[in-house]
PDB file of C-alpha atoms in Angstrom:
ATOM      1  CA  MET N   1     -72.053   8.387 -15.485  1.00 69.00           C
ATOM      2  CA  ALA N   2     -69.386  10.963 -14.712  1.00 76.00           C
ATOM      3  CA  GLU N   3     -69.060  14.191 -16.674  1.00 90.00           C
ATOM      4  CA  GLN N   4     -66.337  14.633 -19.313  1.00 91.00           C
ATOM      5  CA  ALA N   5     -64.483  17.113 -17.073  1.00 92.00           C
ATOM      6  CA  GLN N   6     -64.304  14.493 -14.305  1.00 93.00           C
ATOM      7  CA  TYR N   7     -62.669  11.995 -16.670  1.00 92.00           C
ATOM      8  CA  GLU N   8     -60.217  14.665 -17.819  1.00 93.00           C
ATOM      9  CA  GLU N   9     -59.281  15.371 -14.202  1.00 93.00           C
ATOM     10  CA  LEU N  10     -58.903  11.643 -13.602  1.00 91.00           C
ATOM     11  CA  VAL N  11     -56.471  11.450 -16.540  1.00 92.00           C
ATOM     12  CA  ARG N  12     -54.434  14.287 -14.976  1.00 92.00           C
ATOM     13  CA  GLN N  13     -54.394  12.475 -11.631  1.00 92.00           C
ATOM     14  CA  PHE N  14     -53.227   9.237 -13.261  1.00 90.00           C
ATOM     15  CA  SER N  15     -50.412  11.139 -14.915  1.00 90.00           C
ATOM     16  CA  ALA N  16     -49.420  12.737 -11.609  1.00 90.00           C
ATOM     17  CA  PHE N  17     -49.616   9.335  -9.897  1.00 89.00           C
ATOM     18  CA  GLY N  18     -46.366   8.462 -11.669  1.00 89.00           C
ATOM     19  CA  ALA N  19     -44.543  10.394  -8.930  1.00 90.00           C
ATOM     20  CA  VAL N  20     -46.066   8.102  -6.299  1.00 91.00           C
ATOM     21  CA  LYS N  21     -44.992   5.009  -8.235  1.00 89.00           C
ATOM     22  CA  ARG N  22     -41.473   6.387  -8.686  1.00 91.00           C
ATOM     23  CA  GLU N  23     -41.117   7.056  -4.959  1.00 92.00           C
ATOM     24  CA  MET N  24     -42.367   3.574  -4.164  1.00 92.00           C
ATOM     25  CA  GLY N  25     -39.849   2.230  -6.680  1.00 90.00           C
ATOM     26  CA  ARG N  26     -37.059   4.035  -4.854  1.00 93.00           C
ATOM     27  CA  THR N  27     -37.817   1.925  -1.771  1.00 93.00           C
ATOM     28  CA  LEU N  28     -36.799  -1.214  -3.663  1.00 91.00           C
ATOM     29  CA  PRO N  29     -33.378  -2.682  -2.881  1.00 90.00           C
ATOM     30  CA  SER N  30     -30.770  -1.526  -5.402  1.00 90.00           C
ATOM     31  CA  ASP N  31     -30.240  -5.088  -6.661  1.00 92.00           C
ATOM     32  CA  CYS N  32     -33.959  -5.563  -7.344  1.00 93.00           C
ATOM     33  CA  PRO N  33     -35.308  -3.234 -10.047  1.00 92.00           C
ATOM     34  CA  ALA N  34     -39.055  -2.878 -10.606  1.00 92.00           C
ATOM     35  CA  GLY N  35     -39.316  -5.656 -13.214  1.00 93.00           C
ATOM     36  CA  SER N  36     -37.585  -8.129 -10.948  1.00 95.00           C
ATOM     37  CA  ALA N  37     -39.722  -7.027  -8.023  1.00 96.00           C
ATOM     38  CA  ALA N  38     -42.842  -7.649 -10.132  1.00 95.00           C
ATOM     39  CA  VAL N  39     -41.666 -11.190 -10.938  1.00 97.00           C
ATOM     40  CA  LEU N  40     -41.070 -11.970  -7.278  1.00 97.00           C
ATOM     41  CA  THR N  41     -44.353 -10.405  -6.189  1.00 96.00           C
ATOM     42  CA  LEU N  42     -46.378 -12.351  -8.758  1.00 97.00           C
ATOM     43  CA  LEU N  43     -44.726 -15.641  -7.832  1.00 98.00           C
ATOM     44  CA  ALA N  44     -45.406 -14.932  -4.161  1.00 97.00           C
ATOM     45  CA  ARG N  45     -49.050 -14.105  -4.887  1.00 96.00           C
ATOM     46  CA  HIS N  46     -49.856 -16.830  -7.434  1.00 97.00           C
ATOM     47  CA  GLY N  47     -47.359 -19.588  -6.627  1.00 96.00           C
ATOM     48  CA  GLU N  48     -45.263 -21.528  -9.099  1.00 95.00           C
ATOM     49  CA  MET N  49     -46.013 -21.032 -12.777  1.00 96.00           C
ATOM     50  CA  ARG N  50     -44.687 -21.328 -16.300  1.00 94.00           C
ATOM     51  CA  MET N  51     -42.817 -18.451 -17.881  1.00 92.00           C
ATOM     52  CA  SER N  52     -45.656 -17.953 -20.377  1.00 92.00           C
ATOM     53  CA  ARG N  53     -48.139 -17.398 -17.534  1.00 94.00           C
ATOM     54  CA  LEU N  54     -45.749 -14.966 -15.860  1.00 96.00           C
ATOM     55  CA  ALA N  55     -45.395 -12.997 -19.109  1.00 94.00           C
ATOM     56  CA  GLU N  56     -49.181 -12.864 -19.339  1.00 93.00           C
ATOM     57  CA  LEU N  57     -49.507 -11.567 -15.768  1.00 93.00           C
ATOM     58  CA  LEU N  58     -46.743  -9.025 -16.327  1.00 93.00           C
ATOM     59  CA  ALA N  59     -48.384  -8.025 -19.628  1.00 90.00           C
ATOM     60  CA  VAL N  60     -44.999  -7.941 -21.350  1.00 92.00           C
ATOM     61  CA  ASP N  61     -43.259  -9.867 -24.129  1.00 93.00           C
ATOM     62  CA  MET N  62     -41.560 -13.193 -23.362  1.00 93.00           C
ATOM     63  CA  SER N  63     -38.134 -11.673 -24.092  1.00 94.00           C
ATOM     64  CA  VAL N  64     -38.680  -9.032 -21.408  1.00 95.00           C
ATOM     65  CA  THR N  65     -39.962 -11.681 -18.999  1.00 95.00           C
ATOM     66  CA  SER N  66     -36.902 -13.830 -19.719  1.00 94.00           C
ATOM     67  CA  ARG N  67     -34.560 -10.974 -18.808  1.00 96.00           C
ATOM     68  CA  HIS N  68     -36.377 -10.356 -15.512  1.00 96.00           C
ATOM     69  CA  VAL N  69     -36.410 -14.074 -14.716  1.00 96.00           C
ATOM     70  CA  ALA N  70     -32.687 -14.391 -15.494  1.00 96.00           C
ATOM     71  CA  HIS N  71     -31.951 -11.486 -13.148  1.00 97.00           C
ATOM     72  CA  VAL N  72     -33.816 -12.983 -10.185  1.00 97.00           C
ATOM     73  CA  ALA N  73     -32.540 -16.513 -10.900  1.00 97.00           C
ATOM     74  CA  GLU N  74     -28.913 -15.281 -10.917  1.00 97.00           C
ATOM     75  CA  ARG N  75     -29.471 -13.956  -7.418  1.00 97.00           C
ATOM     76  CA  GLY N  76     -30.953 -17.227  -6.202  1.00 97.00           C
ATOM     77  CA  TRP N  77     -34.425 -15.767  -5.603  1.00 98.00           C
ATOM     78  CA  ILE N  78     -36.214 -18.235  -7.892  1.00 98.00           C
ATOM     79  CA  GLU N  79     -35.675 -21.731  -9.221  1.00 96.00           C
ATOM     80  CA  ARG N  80     -36.408 -22.851 -12.758  1.00 94.00           C
ATOM     81  CA  SER N  81     -37.258 -26.525 -12.900  1.00 92.00           C
ATOM     82  CA  PRO N  82     -38.469 -28.672 -15.821  1.00 90.00           C
ATOM     83  CA  ASP N  83     -42.235 -28.806 -16.233  1.00 86.00           C
ATOM     84  CA  PRO N  84     -43.253 -32.462 -15.759  1.00 87.00           C
ATOM     85  CA  ALA N  85     -46.037 -31.987 -18.333  1.00 86.00           C
ATOM     86  CA  ASP N  86     -43.724 -30.461 -20.970  1.00 84.00           C
ATOM     87  CA  LYS N  87     -39.979 -30.894 -20.557  1.00 78.00           C
ATOM     88  CA  ARG N  88     -39.330 -27.957 -22.920  1.00 82.00           C
ATOM     89  CA  SER N  89     -41.002 -25.583 -20.459  1.00 84.00           C
ATOM     90  CA  ARG N  90     -39.805 -24.433 -17.080  1.00 88.00           C
ATOM     91  CA  ILE N  91     -41.732 -23.978 -13.860  1.00 95.00           C
ATOM     92  CA  LEU N  92     -40.688 -20.919 -11.851  1.00 97.00           C
ATOM     93  CA  LEU N  93     -40.896 -20.888  -8.076  1.00 96.00           C
ATOM     94  CA  LEU N  94     -39.609 -18.718  -5.266  1.00 97.00           C
ATOM     95  CA  THR N  95     -36.705 -19.927  -3.173  1.00 98.00           C
ATOM     96  CA  PRO N  96     -36.504 -19.159   0.551  1.00 98.00           C
ATOM     97  CA  ALA N  97     -34.162 -16.272  -0.366  1.00 97.00           C
ATOM     98  CA  GLY N  98     -36.793 -15.010  -2.806  1.00 97.00           C
ATOM     99  CA  GLU N  99     -39.458 -15.213  -0.118  1.00 97.00           C
ATOM    100  CA  ASP N 100     -37.185 -13.169   2.156  1.00 97.00           C
ATOM    101  CA  ARG N 101     -36.711 -10.583  -0.620  1.00 97.00           C
ATOM    102  CA  VAL N 102     -40.497 -10.309  -1.107  1.00 97.00           C
ATOM    103  CA  ARG N 103     -41.014  -9.801   2.633  1.00 97.00           C
ATOM    104  CA  GLU N 104     -38.333  -7.087   2.672  1.00 95.00           C
ATOM    105  CA  MET N 105     -39.875  -5.266  -0.304  1.00 95.00           C
ATOM    106  CA  SER N 106     -43.305  -5.486   1.290  1.00 95.00           C
ATOM    107  CA  ARG N 107     -41.967  -4.120   4.569  1.00 96.00           C
ATOM    108  CA  ARG N 108     -40.347  -1.170   2.809  1.00 95.00           C
ATOM    109  CA  THR N 109     -43.373  -0.220   0.710  1.00 94.00           C
ATOM    110  CA  THR N 110     -45.759  -0.707   3.626  1.00 95.00           C
ATOM    111  CA  GLN N 111     -43.582   1.559   5.760  1.00 96.00           C
ATOM    112  CA  LEU N 112     -43.531   4.239   3.055  1.00 96.00           C
ATOM    113  CA  LEU N 113     -47.315   4.153   2.691  1.00 96.00           C
ATOM    114  CA  ALA N 114     -47.797   4.250   6.456  1.00 96.00           C
ATOM    115  CA  GLU N 115     -45.580   7.346   6.636  1.00 96.00           C
ATOM    116  CA  ARG N 116     -47.159   9.166   3.688  1.00 96.00           C
ATOM    117  CA  LEU N 117     -50.736   8.343   4.698  1.00 97.00           C
ATOM    118  CA  SER N 118     -50.267   8.867   8.436  1.00 97.00           C
ATOM    119  CA  ASP N 119     -52.834  11.693   8.433  1.00 98.00           C
ATOM    120  CA  TRP N 120     -55.455   9.517   6.685  1.00 98.00           C
ATOM    121  CA  THR N 121     -58.100   7.669   8.673  1.00 98.00           C
ATOM    122  CA  ASP N 122     -58.417   3.899   8.485  1.00 97.00           C
ATOM    123  CA  ASP N 123     -61.707   4.403   6.652  1.00 98.00           C
ATOM    124  CA  GLU N 124     -60.050   6.630   4.034  1.00 98.00           C
ATOM    125  CA  VAL N 125     -57.318   4.063   3.405  1.00 97.00           C
ATOM    126  CA  ALA N 126     -59.939   1.307   3.147  1.00 97.00           C
ATOM    127  CA  GLN N 127     -62.009   3.410   0.736  1.00 97.00           C
ATOM    128  CA  LEU N 128     -58.968   4.091  -1.473  1.00 96.00           C
ATOM    129  CA  THR N 129     -58.167   0.376  -1.491  1.00 96.00           C
ATOM    130  CA  ARG N 130     -61.727  -0.549  -2.474  1.00 97.00           C
ATOM    131  CA  LEU N 131     -61.830   2.038  -5.250  1.00 95.00           C
ATOM    132  CA  MET N 132     -58.428   1.070  -6.647  1.00 93.00           C
ATOM    133  CA  THR N 133     -59.446  -2.597  -6.597  1.00 94.00           C
ATOM    134  CA  ARG N 134     -62.620  -1.731  -8.456  1.00 93.00           C
ATOM    135  CA  LEU N 135     -60.714   0.395 -10.980  1.00 91.00           C
ATOM    136  CA  ARG N 136     -58.230  -2.389 -11.645  1.00 87.00           C
ATOM    137  CA  ALA N 137     -61.071  -4.886 -12.092  1.00 90.00           C
ATOM    138  CA  SER N 138     -62.629  -2.572 -14.683  1.00 89.00           C
ATOM    139  CA  PHE N 139     -59.451  -2.925 -16.727  1.00 85.00           C
ATOM    140  CA  ASP N 140     -58.887  -6.635 -16.015  1.00 78.00           C
ATOM    141  CA  ASP N 141     -61.788  -7.533 -18.289  1.00 65.00           C
ATOM    142  CA  CYS N 142     -59.520  -6.702 -21.258  1.00 57.00           C
ATOM    143  CA  ARG N 143     -62.457  -5.086 -22.974  1.00 50.00           C
ATOM    144  CA  THR N 144     -61.413  -2.384 -25.386  1.00 50.00           C
ATOM    145  CA  PRO N 145     -64.450  -0.250 -26.145  1.00 51.00           C
ATOM    146  CA  ALA N 146     -64.411   1.850 -29.265  1.00 47.00           C
ATOM    147  CA  ILE N 147     -63.239   5.394 -28.640  1.00 51.00           C
ATOM    148  CA  THR N 148     -65.694   7.937 -29.926  1.00 48.00           C
ATOM    149  CA  GLN N 149     -65.218  11.632 -30.243  1.00 46.00           C
TER     150      GLN N 149
END
């Protein structure tokens, strides 16, 4: 197990990582803010889904999800169709224009990372990817251990 000082440094690095996220966010098209980009990305990754599932994946309230969905639907990037199993619910799916938008966002962020990490080796990039995947999985369990002091 890591020492307390290592966890404290990790907290500082997470805080500083906000600058990386902000720069990546600046690569998004002006008509596609981060919340809308997240909706499109999740639909591209997971396929069609109900709004409730999208809210769960976004880890935000349904009202916030509804605003993001309305934004992308107004631009023709997703369709909302009745759920055959429950006519009160809607199934969300990407349109071809939405798929194009996802590809464009991916191209932009991939280009930014390639530029910023150009002095990294392939092995270093692969190691970072593995470690970030492992870190995210540690939080995906939704376990909330008691905090002791």
